[in-house]
mmCIF file of C-alpha atoms and ligand atoms in Angstrom:
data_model
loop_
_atom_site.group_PDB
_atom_site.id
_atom_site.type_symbol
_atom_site.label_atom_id
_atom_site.label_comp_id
_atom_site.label_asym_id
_atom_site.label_seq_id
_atom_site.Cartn_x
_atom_site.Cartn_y
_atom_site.Cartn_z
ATOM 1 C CA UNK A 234 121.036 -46.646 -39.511
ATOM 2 C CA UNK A 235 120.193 -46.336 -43.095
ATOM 3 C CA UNK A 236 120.244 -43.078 -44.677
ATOM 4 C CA UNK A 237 117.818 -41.401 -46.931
ATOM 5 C CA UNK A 238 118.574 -38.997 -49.848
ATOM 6 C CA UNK A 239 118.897 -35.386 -48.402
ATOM 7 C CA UNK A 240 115.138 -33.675 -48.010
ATOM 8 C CA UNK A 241 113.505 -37.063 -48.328
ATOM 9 C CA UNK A 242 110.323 -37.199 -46.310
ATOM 10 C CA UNK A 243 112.437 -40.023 -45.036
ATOM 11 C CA UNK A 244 115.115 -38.376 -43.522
ATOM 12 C CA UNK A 245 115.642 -37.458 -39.941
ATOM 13 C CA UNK A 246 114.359 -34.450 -39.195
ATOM 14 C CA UNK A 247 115.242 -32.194 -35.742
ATOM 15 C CA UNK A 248 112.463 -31.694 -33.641
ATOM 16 C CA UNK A 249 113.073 -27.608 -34.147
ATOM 17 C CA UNK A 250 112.691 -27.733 -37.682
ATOM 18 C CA UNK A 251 110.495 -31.119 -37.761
ATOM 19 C CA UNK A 252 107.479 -31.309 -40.590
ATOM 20 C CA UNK A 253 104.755 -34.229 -40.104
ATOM 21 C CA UNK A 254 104.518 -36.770 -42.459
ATOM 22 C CA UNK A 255 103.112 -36.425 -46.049
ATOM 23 C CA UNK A 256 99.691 -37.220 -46.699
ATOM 24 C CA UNK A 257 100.706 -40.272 -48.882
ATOM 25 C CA UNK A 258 102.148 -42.042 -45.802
ATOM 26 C CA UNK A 259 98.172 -42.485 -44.282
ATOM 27 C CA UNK A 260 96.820 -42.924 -48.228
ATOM 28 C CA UNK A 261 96.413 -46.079 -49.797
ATOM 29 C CA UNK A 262 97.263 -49.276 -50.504
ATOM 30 C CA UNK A 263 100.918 -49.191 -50.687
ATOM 31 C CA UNK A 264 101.307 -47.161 -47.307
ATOM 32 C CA UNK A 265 99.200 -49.939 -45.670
ATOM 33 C CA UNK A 266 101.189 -52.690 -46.746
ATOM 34 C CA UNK A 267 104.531 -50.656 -46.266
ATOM 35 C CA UNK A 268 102.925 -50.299 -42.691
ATOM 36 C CA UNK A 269 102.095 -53.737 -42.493
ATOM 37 C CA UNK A 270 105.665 -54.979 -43.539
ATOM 38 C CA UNK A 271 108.140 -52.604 -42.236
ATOM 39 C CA UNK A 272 106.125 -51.522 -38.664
ATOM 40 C CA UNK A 273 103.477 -53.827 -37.288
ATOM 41 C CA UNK A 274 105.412 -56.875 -38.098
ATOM 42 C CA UNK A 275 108.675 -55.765 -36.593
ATOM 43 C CA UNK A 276 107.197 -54.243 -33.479
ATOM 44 C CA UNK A 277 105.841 -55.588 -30.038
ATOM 45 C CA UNK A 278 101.997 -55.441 -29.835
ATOM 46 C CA UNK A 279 99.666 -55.813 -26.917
ATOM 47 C CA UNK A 280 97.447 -59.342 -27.540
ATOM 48 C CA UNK A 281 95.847 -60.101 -24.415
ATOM 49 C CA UNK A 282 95.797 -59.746 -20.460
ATOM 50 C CA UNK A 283 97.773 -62.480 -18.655
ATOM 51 C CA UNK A 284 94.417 -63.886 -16.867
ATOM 52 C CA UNK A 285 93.290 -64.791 -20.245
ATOM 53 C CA UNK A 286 95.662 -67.230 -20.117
ATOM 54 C CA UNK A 287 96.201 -68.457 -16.492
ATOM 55 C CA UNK A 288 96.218 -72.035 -16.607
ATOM 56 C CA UNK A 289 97.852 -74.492 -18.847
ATOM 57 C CA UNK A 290 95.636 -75.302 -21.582
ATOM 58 C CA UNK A 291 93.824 -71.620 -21.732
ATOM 59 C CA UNK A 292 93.938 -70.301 -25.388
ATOM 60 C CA UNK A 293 92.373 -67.617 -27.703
ATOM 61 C CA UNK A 294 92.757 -66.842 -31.243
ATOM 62 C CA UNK A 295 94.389 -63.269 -32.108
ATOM 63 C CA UNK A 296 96.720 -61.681 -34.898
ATOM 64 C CA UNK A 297 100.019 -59.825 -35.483
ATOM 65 C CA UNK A 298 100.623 -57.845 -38.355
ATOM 66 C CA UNK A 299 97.808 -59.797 -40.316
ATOM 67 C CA UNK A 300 99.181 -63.498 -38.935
ATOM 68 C CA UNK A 301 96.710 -65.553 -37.258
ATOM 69 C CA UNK A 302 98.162 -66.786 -33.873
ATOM 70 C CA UNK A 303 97.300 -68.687 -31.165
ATOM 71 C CA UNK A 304 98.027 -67.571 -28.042
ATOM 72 C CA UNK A 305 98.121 -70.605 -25.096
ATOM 73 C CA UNK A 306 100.004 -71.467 -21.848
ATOM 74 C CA UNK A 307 101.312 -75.126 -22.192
ATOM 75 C CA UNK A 308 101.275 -78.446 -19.790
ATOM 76 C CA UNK A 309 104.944 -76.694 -18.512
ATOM 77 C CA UNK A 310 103.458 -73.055 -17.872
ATOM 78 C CA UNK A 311 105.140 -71.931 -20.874
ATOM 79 C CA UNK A 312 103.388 -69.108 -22.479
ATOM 80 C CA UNK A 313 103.190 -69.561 -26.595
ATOM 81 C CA UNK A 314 101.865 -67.743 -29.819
ATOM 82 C CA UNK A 315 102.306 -70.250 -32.512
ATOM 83 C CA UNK A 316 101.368 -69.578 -35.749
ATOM 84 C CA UNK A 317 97.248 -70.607 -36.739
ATOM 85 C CA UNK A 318 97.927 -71.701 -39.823
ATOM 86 C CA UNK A 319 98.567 -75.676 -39.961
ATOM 87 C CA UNK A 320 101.425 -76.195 -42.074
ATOM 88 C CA UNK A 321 99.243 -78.924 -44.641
ATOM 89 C CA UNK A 322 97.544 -76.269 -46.297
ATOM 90 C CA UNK A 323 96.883 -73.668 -44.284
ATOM 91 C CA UNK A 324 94.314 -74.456 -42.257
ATOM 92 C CA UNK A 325 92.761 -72.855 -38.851
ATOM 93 C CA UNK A 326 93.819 -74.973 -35.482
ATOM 94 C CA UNK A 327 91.759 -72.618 -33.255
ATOM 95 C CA UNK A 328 88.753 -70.421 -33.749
ATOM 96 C CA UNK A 329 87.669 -69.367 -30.275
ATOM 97 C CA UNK A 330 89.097 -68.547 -27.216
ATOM 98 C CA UNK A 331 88.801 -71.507 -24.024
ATOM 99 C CA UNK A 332 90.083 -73.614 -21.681
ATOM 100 C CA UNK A 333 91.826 -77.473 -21.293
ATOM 101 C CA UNK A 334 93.848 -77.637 -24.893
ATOM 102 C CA UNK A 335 96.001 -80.726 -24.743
ATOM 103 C CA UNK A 336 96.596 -80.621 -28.286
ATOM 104 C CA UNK A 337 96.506 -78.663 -31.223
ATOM 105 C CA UNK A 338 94.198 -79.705 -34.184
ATOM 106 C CA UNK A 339 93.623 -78.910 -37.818
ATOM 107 C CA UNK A 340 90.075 -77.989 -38.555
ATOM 108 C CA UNK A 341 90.145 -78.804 -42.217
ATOM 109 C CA UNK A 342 91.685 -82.340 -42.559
ATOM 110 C CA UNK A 343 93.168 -82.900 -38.627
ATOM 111 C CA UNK A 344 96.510 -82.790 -38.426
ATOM 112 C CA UNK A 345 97.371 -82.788 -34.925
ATOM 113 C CA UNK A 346 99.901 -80.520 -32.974
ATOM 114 C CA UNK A 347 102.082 -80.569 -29.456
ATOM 115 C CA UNK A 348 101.040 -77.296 -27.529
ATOM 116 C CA UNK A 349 105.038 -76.338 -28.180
ATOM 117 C CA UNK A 350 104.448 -76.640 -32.116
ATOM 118 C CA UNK A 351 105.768 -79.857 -32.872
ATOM 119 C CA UNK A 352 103.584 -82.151 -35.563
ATOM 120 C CA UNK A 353 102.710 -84.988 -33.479
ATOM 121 C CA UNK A 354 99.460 -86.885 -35.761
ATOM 122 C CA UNK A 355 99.023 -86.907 -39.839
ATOM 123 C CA UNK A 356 95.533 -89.200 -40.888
ATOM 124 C CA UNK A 357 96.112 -91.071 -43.412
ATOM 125 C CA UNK A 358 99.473 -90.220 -44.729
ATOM 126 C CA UNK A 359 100.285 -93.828 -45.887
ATOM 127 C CA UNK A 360 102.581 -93.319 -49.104
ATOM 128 C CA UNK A 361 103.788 -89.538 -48.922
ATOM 129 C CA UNK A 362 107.581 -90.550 -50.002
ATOM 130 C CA UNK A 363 110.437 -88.612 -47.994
ATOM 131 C CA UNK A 364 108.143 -87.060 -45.424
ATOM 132 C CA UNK A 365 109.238 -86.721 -42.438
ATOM 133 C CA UNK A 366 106.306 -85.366 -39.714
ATOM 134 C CA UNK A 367 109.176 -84.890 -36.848
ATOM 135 C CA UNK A 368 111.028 -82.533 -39.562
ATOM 136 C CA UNK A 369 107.687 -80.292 -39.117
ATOM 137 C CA UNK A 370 106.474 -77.425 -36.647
ATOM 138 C CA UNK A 371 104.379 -74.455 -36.528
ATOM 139 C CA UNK A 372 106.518 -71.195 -36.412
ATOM 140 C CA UNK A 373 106.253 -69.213 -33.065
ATOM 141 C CA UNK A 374 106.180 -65.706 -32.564
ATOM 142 C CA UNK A 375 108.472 -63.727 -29.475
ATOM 143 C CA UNK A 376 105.957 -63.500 -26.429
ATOM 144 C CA UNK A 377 106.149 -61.449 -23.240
ATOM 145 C CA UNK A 378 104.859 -60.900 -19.843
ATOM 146 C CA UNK A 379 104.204 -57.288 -18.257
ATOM 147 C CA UNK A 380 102.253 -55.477 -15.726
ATOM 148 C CA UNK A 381 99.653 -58.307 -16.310
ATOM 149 C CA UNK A 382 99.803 -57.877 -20.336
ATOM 150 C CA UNK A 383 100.592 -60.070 -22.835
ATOM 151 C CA UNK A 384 102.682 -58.723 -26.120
ATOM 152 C CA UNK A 385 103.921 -60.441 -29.041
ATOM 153 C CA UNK A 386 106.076 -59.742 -31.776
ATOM 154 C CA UNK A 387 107.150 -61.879 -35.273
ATOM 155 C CA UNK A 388 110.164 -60.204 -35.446
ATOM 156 C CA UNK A 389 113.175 -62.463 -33.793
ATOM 157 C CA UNK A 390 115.523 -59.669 -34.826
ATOM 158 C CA UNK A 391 113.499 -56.742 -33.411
ATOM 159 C CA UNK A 392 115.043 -55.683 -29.737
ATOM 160 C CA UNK A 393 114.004 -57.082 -26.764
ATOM 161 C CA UNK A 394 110.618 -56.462 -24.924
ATOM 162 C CA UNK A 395 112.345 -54.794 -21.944
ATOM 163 C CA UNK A 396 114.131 -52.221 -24.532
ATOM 164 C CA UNK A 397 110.324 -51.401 -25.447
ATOM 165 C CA UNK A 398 109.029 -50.576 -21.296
ATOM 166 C CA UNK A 399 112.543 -49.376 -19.727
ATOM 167 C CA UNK A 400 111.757 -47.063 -17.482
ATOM 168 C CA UNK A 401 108.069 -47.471 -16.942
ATOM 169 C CA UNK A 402 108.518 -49.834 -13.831
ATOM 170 C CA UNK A 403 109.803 -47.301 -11.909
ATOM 171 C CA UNK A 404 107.643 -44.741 -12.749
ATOM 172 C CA UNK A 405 104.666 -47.118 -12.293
ATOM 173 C CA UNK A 406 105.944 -48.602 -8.714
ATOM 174 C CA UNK A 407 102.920 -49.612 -6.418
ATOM 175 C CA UNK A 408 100.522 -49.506 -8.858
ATOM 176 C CA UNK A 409 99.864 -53.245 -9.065
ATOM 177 C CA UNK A 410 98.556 -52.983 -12.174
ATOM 178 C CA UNK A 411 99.191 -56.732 -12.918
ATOM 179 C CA UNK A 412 96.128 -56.869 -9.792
ATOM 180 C CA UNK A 413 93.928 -54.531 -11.486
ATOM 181 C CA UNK A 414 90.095 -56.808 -12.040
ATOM 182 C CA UNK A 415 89.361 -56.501 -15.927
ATOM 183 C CA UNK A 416 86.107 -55.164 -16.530
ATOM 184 C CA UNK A 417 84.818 -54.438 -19.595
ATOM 185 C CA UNK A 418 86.065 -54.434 -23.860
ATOM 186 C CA UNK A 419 84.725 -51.510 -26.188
ATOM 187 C CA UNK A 420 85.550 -51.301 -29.658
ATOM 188 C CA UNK A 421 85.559 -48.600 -31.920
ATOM 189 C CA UNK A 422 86.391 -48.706 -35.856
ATOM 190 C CA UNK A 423 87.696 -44.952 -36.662
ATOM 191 C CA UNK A 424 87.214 -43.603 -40.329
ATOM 192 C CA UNK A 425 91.555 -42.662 -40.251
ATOM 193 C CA UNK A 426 94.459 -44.693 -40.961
ATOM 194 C CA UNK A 427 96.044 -45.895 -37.678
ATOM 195 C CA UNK A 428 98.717 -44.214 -37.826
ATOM 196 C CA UNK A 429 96.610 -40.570 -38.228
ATOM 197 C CA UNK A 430 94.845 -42.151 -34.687
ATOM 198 C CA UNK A 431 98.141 -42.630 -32.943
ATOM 199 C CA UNK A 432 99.119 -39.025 -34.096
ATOM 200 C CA UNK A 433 96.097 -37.255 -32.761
ATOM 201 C CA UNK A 434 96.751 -39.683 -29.415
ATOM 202 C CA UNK A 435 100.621 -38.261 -28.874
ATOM 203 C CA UNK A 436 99.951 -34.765 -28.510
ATOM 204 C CA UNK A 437 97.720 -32.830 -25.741
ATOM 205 C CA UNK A 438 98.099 -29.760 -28.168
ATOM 206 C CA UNK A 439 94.209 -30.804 -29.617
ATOM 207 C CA UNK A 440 92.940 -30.914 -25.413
ATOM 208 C CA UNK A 441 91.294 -27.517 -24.966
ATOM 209 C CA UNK A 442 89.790 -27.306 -28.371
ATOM 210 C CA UNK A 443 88.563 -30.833 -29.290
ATOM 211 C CA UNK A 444 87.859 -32.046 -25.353
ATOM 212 C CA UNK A 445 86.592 -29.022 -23.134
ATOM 213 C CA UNK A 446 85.427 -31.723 -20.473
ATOM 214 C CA UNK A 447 88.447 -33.278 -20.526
ATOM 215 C CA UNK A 448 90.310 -30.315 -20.520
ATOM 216 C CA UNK A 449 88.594 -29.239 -17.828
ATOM 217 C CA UNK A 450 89.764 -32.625 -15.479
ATOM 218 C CA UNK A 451 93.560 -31.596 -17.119
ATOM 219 C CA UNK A 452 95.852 -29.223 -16.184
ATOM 220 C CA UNK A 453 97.228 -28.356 -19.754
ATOM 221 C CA UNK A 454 100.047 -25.798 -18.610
ATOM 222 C CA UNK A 455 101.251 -28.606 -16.591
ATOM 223 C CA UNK A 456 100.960 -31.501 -19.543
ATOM 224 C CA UNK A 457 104.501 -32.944 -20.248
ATOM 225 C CA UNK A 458 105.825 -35.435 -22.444
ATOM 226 C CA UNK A 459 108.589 -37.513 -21.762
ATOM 227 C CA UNK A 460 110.557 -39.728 -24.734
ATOM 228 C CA UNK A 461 112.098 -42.829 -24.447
ATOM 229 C CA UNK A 462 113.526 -45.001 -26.872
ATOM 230 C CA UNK A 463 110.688 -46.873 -28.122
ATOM 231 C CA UNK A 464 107.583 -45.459 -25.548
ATOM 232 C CA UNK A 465 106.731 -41.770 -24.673
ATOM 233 C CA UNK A 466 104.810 -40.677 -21.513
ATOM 234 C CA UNK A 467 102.177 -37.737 -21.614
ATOM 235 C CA UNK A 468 101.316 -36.615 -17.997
ATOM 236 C CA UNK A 469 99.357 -34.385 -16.692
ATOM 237 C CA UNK A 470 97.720 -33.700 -12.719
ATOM 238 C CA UNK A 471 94.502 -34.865 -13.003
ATOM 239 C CA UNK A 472 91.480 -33.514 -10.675
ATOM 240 C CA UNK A 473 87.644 -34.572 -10.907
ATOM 241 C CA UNK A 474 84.783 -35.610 -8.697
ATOM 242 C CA UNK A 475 85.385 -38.602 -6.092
ATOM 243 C CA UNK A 476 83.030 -40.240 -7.997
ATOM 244 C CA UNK A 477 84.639 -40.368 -11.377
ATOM 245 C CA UNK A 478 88.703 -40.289 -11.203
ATOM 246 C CA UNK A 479 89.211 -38.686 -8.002
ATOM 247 C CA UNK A 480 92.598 -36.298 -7.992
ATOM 248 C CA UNK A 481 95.974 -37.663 -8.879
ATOM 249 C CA UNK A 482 97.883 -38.062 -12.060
ATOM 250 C CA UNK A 483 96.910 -39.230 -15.513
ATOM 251 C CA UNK A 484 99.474 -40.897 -17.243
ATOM 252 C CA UNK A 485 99.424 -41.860 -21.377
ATOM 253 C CA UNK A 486 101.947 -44.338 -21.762
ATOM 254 C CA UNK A 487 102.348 -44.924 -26.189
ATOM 255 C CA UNK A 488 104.106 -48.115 -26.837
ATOM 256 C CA UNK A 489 105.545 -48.174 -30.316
ATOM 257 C CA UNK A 490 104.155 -48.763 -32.482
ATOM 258 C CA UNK A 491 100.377 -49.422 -31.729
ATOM 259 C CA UNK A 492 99.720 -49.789 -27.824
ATOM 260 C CA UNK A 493 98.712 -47.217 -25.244
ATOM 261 C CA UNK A 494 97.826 -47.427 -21.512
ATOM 262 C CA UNK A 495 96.159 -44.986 -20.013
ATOM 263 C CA UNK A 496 96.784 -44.785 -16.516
ATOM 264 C CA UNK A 497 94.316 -42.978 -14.264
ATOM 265 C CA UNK A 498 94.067 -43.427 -10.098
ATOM 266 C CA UNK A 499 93.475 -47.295 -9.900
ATOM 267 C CA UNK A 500 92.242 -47.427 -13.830
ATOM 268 C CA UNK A 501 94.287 -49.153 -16.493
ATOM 269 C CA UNK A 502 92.572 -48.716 -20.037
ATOM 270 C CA UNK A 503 94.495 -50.382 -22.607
ATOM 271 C CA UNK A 504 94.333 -49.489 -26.342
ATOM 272 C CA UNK A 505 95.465 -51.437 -29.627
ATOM 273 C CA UNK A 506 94.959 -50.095 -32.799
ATOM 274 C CA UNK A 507 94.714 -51.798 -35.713
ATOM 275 C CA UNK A 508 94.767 -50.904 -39.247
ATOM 276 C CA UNK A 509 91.014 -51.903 -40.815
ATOM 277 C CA UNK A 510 91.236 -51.676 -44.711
ATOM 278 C CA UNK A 511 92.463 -48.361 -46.210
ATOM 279 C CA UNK A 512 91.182 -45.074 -43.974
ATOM 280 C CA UNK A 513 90.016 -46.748 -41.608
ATOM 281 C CA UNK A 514 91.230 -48.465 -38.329
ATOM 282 C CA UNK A 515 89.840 -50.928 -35.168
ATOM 283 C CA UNK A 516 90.668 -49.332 -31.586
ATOM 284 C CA UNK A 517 90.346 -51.802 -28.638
ATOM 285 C CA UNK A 518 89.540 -50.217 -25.505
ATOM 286 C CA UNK A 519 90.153 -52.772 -22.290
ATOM 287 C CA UNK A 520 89.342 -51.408 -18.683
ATOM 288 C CA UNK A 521 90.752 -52.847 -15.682
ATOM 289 C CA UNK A 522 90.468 -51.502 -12.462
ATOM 290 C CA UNK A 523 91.671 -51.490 -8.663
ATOM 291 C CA UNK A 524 90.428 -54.203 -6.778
ATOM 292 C CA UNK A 525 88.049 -52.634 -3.781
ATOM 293 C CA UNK A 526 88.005 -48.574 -5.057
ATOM 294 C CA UNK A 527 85.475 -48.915 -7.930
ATOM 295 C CA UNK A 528 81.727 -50.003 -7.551
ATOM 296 C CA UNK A 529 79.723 -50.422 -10.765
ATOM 297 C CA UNK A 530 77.989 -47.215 -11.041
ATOM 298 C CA UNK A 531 81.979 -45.533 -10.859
ATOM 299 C CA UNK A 532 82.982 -47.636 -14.168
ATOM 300 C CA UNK A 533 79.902 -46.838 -16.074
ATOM 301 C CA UNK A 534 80.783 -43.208 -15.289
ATOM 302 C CA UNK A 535 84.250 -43.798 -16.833
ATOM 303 C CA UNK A 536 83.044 -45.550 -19.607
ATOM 304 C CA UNK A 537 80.720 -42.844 -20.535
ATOM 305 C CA UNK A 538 83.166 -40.309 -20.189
ATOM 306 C CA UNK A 539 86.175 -42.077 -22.064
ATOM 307 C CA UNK A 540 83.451 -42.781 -24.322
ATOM 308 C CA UNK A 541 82.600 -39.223 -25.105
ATOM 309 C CA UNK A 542 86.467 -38.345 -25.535
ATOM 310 C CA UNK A 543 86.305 -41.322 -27.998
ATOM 311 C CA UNK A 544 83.380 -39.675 -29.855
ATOM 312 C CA UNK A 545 85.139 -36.175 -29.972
ATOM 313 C CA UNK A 546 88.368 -37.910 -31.407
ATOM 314 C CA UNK A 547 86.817 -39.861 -33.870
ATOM 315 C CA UNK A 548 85.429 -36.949 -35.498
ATOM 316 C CA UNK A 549 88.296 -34.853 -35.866
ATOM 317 C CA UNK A 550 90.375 -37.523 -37.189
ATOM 318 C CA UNK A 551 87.678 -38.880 -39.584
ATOM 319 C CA UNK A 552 87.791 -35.124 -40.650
ATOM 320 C CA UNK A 553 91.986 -35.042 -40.471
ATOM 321 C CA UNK A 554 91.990 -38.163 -42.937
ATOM 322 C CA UNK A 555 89.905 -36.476 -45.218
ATOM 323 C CA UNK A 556 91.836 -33.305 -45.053
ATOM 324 C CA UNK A 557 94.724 -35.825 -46.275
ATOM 325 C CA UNK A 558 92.973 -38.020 -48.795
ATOM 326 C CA UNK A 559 91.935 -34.320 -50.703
ATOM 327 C CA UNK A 560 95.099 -33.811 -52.252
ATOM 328 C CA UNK A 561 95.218 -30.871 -50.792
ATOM 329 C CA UNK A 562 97.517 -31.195 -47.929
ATOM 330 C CA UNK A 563 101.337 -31.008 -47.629
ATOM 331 C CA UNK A 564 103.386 -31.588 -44.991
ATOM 332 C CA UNK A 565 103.266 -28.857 -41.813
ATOM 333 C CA UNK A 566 105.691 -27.806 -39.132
ATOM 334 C CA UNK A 567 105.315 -29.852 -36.400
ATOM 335 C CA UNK A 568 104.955 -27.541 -32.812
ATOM 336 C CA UNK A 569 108.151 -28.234 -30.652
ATOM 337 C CA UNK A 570 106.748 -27.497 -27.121
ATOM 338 C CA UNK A 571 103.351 -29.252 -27.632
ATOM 339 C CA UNK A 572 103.547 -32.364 -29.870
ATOM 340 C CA UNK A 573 106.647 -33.959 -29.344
ATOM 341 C CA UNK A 574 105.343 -37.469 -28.755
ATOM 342 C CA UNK A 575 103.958 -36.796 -32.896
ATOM 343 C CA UNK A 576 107.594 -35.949 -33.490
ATOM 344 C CA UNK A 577 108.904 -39.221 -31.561
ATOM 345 C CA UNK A 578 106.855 -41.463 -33.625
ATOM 346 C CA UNK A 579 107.387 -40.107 -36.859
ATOM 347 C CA UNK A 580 110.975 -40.718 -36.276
ATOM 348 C CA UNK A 581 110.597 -44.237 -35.246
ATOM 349 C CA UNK A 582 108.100 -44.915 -38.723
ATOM 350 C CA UNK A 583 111.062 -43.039 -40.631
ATOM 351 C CA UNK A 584 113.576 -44.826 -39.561
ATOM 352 C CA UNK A 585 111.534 -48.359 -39.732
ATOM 353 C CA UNK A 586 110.873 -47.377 -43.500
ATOM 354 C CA UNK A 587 114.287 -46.713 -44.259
ATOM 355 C CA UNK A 588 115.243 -49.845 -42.875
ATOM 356 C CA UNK A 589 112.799 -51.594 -45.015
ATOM 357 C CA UNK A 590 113.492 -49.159 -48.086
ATOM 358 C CA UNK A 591 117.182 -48.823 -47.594
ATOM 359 C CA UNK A 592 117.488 -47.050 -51.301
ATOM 360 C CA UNK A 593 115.223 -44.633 -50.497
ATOM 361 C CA UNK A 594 112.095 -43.774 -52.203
ATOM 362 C CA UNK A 595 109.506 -40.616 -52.946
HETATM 363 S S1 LIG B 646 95.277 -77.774 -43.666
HETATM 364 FE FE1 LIG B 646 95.566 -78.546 -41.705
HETATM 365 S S2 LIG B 646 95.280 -80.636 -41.868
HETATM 366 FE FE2 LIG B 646 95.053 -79.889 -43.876
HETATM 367 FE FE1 LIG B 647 92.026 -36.546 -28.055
#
């Protein structure tokens, strides 16, 4: 692991003693592309649910870490995400998500493409001296297959996917999530960096004050979190009325560095977050639930009711990003017993910014 100079904001820092990050880290335009360079392009990232892509030939469009990809299953089954940028001139080989691809083609002058990569058809090429079309493929990012969710990641040095969910199997055993009927997308754009969104998601600490109604389905002496090496779990027991969740146990599954599920009796509701220009990020909500427990009129009360949370979290982290962006702020203790899934993460961005900053810096 690379070290950082003694009292860096870089450094490791004991959860006892830990501070949160400084305000410059969720500021501007070098934290985003620090972000973008030494995080979100080194880390697995939820693209899609697997029944987007049952069949050979299904496809959709999506991004890692600002690379266009195209995510597809192939005549074999295989499940790819190839670069979308056609390696003439850069050009787009799919714009919209569907069904039946055979073959990969350039919209701007048609360069053609195997569904594994491969250049396969170059119009008109008569005369390019020492070109070789075989010699020529579109680069492919890591894929994997989990509980019914597709992730990527560009990284072919970052660990494996498994390293990211160890554990969670277990803990999640007869569930069936992978079964669970997709139902609806929301999207929100949030006036915070990302990272300030992932914070405020990692720690129940903000419950009672900023969510009385969810507080009130909560039991918030009980709320634990649990670390792992790249995920943390945030539980609580979890009672409401029949016709919302039921009783049983929530479960807040982060995935570093930008995926949560959130796991409620036979509800999966996915989250990605996204960076979206400076102070501000895209959240994608995706609800799947239980096939046979929930009627319409249940999943309109849970999207009206995550949507309210939403609201309430939005606010105060619109409001925590200005707090940053004043100037004013610098760095506060970090509480040990309530927010160490805050704690987690910062260690993980530390140490993926030393890695990419190995001298140090600030
Ligand atoms: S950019 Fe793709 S064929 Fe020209
Ligand atoms: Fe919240």
């Amino acid at each position: 692991m690379s070290a950082a100079p003694v009292g860096s904001w870089l450094a490791a820092q004991p959860a006892a003693s830990a501070l949160a990050l400084p305000a410059h880290a969720y500021v501007g335009a070098r934290a985003a592309a620090r972000d973008r360079g030494a995080v979100l392009a080194c880390g697995w990232q939820l693209l899609a649910r697997a029944s987007q892509l049952a069949r050979p030939g299904d496809h959709l469009p999506t991004e890692l870490a600002g690379v266009p990809l195209v995510l597809l299953r192939d005549e074999a089954g295989v499940l790819r995400a190839l670069h979308n940028v056609c390696r003439h001139r850069g050009g787009p080989l799919v714009r919209c998500a569907g069904s039946g691809l055979r073959v990969l083609s350039c919209q701007y002058h048609g360069w053609t493409y195997a569904l594994d990569g491969a250049l396969r058809g170059v119009p008109d090429m008569a005369g390019a001296a020492d070109f070789v079309p075989s010699a020529v493929r579109l680069p492919a990012a890591r894929v994997a297959l989990w509980q019914g969710l597709v992730f990527g990641c560009l990284d072919h040095s970052a660990p494996p996917f498994e390293a990211v969910v160890s554990g969670i199997d277990e803990r999640l055993a007869g569930r069936g999530l992978a079964d669970y009927a997709p139902a609806r997308r929301v999207v929100y754009e949030v006036g915070c960096d990302w990272k300030l969104y992932v914070d405020n998601y990692l720690e129940g600490y903000h419950v009672p004050r900023v969510h009385p109604g969810l507080n009130a389905l909560l039991d918030y002496r009980s709320y634990t979190t649990t670390l792992a090496r790249w995920h943390s779990l945030q539980f609580s027991p979890l009672e409401s009325a029949p016709g919302l969740y039921g009783s049983g146990e929530a479960l807040y599954y982060f995935l570093y560095p930008n995926t949560m599920l959130n796991i409620l009796p036979g509800r999966l509701q996915t989250n990605r977050v996204l960076p979206a220009g400076e102070g501000r990020c895209r959240v994608e909500f995706d609800y799947a639930y239980a096939p046979g427990a929930w009627d319409g009129a249940r999943i309109e009360a849970d999207l009206a009711f995550s949507d309210a949370v939403q609201a309430e979290d939005a606010a105060i982290c619109a409001e925590v990003q200005r707090g940053l962006d004043s100037g004013s702020y610098q760095p506060g203790r970090l509480n040990p017993a309530r927010e160490q899934g805050v704690h987690h993460f910062h260690e993980l961005l530390r140490e993926a910014y030393r890695a990419a900053s190995p001298q140090g810096e600030r």
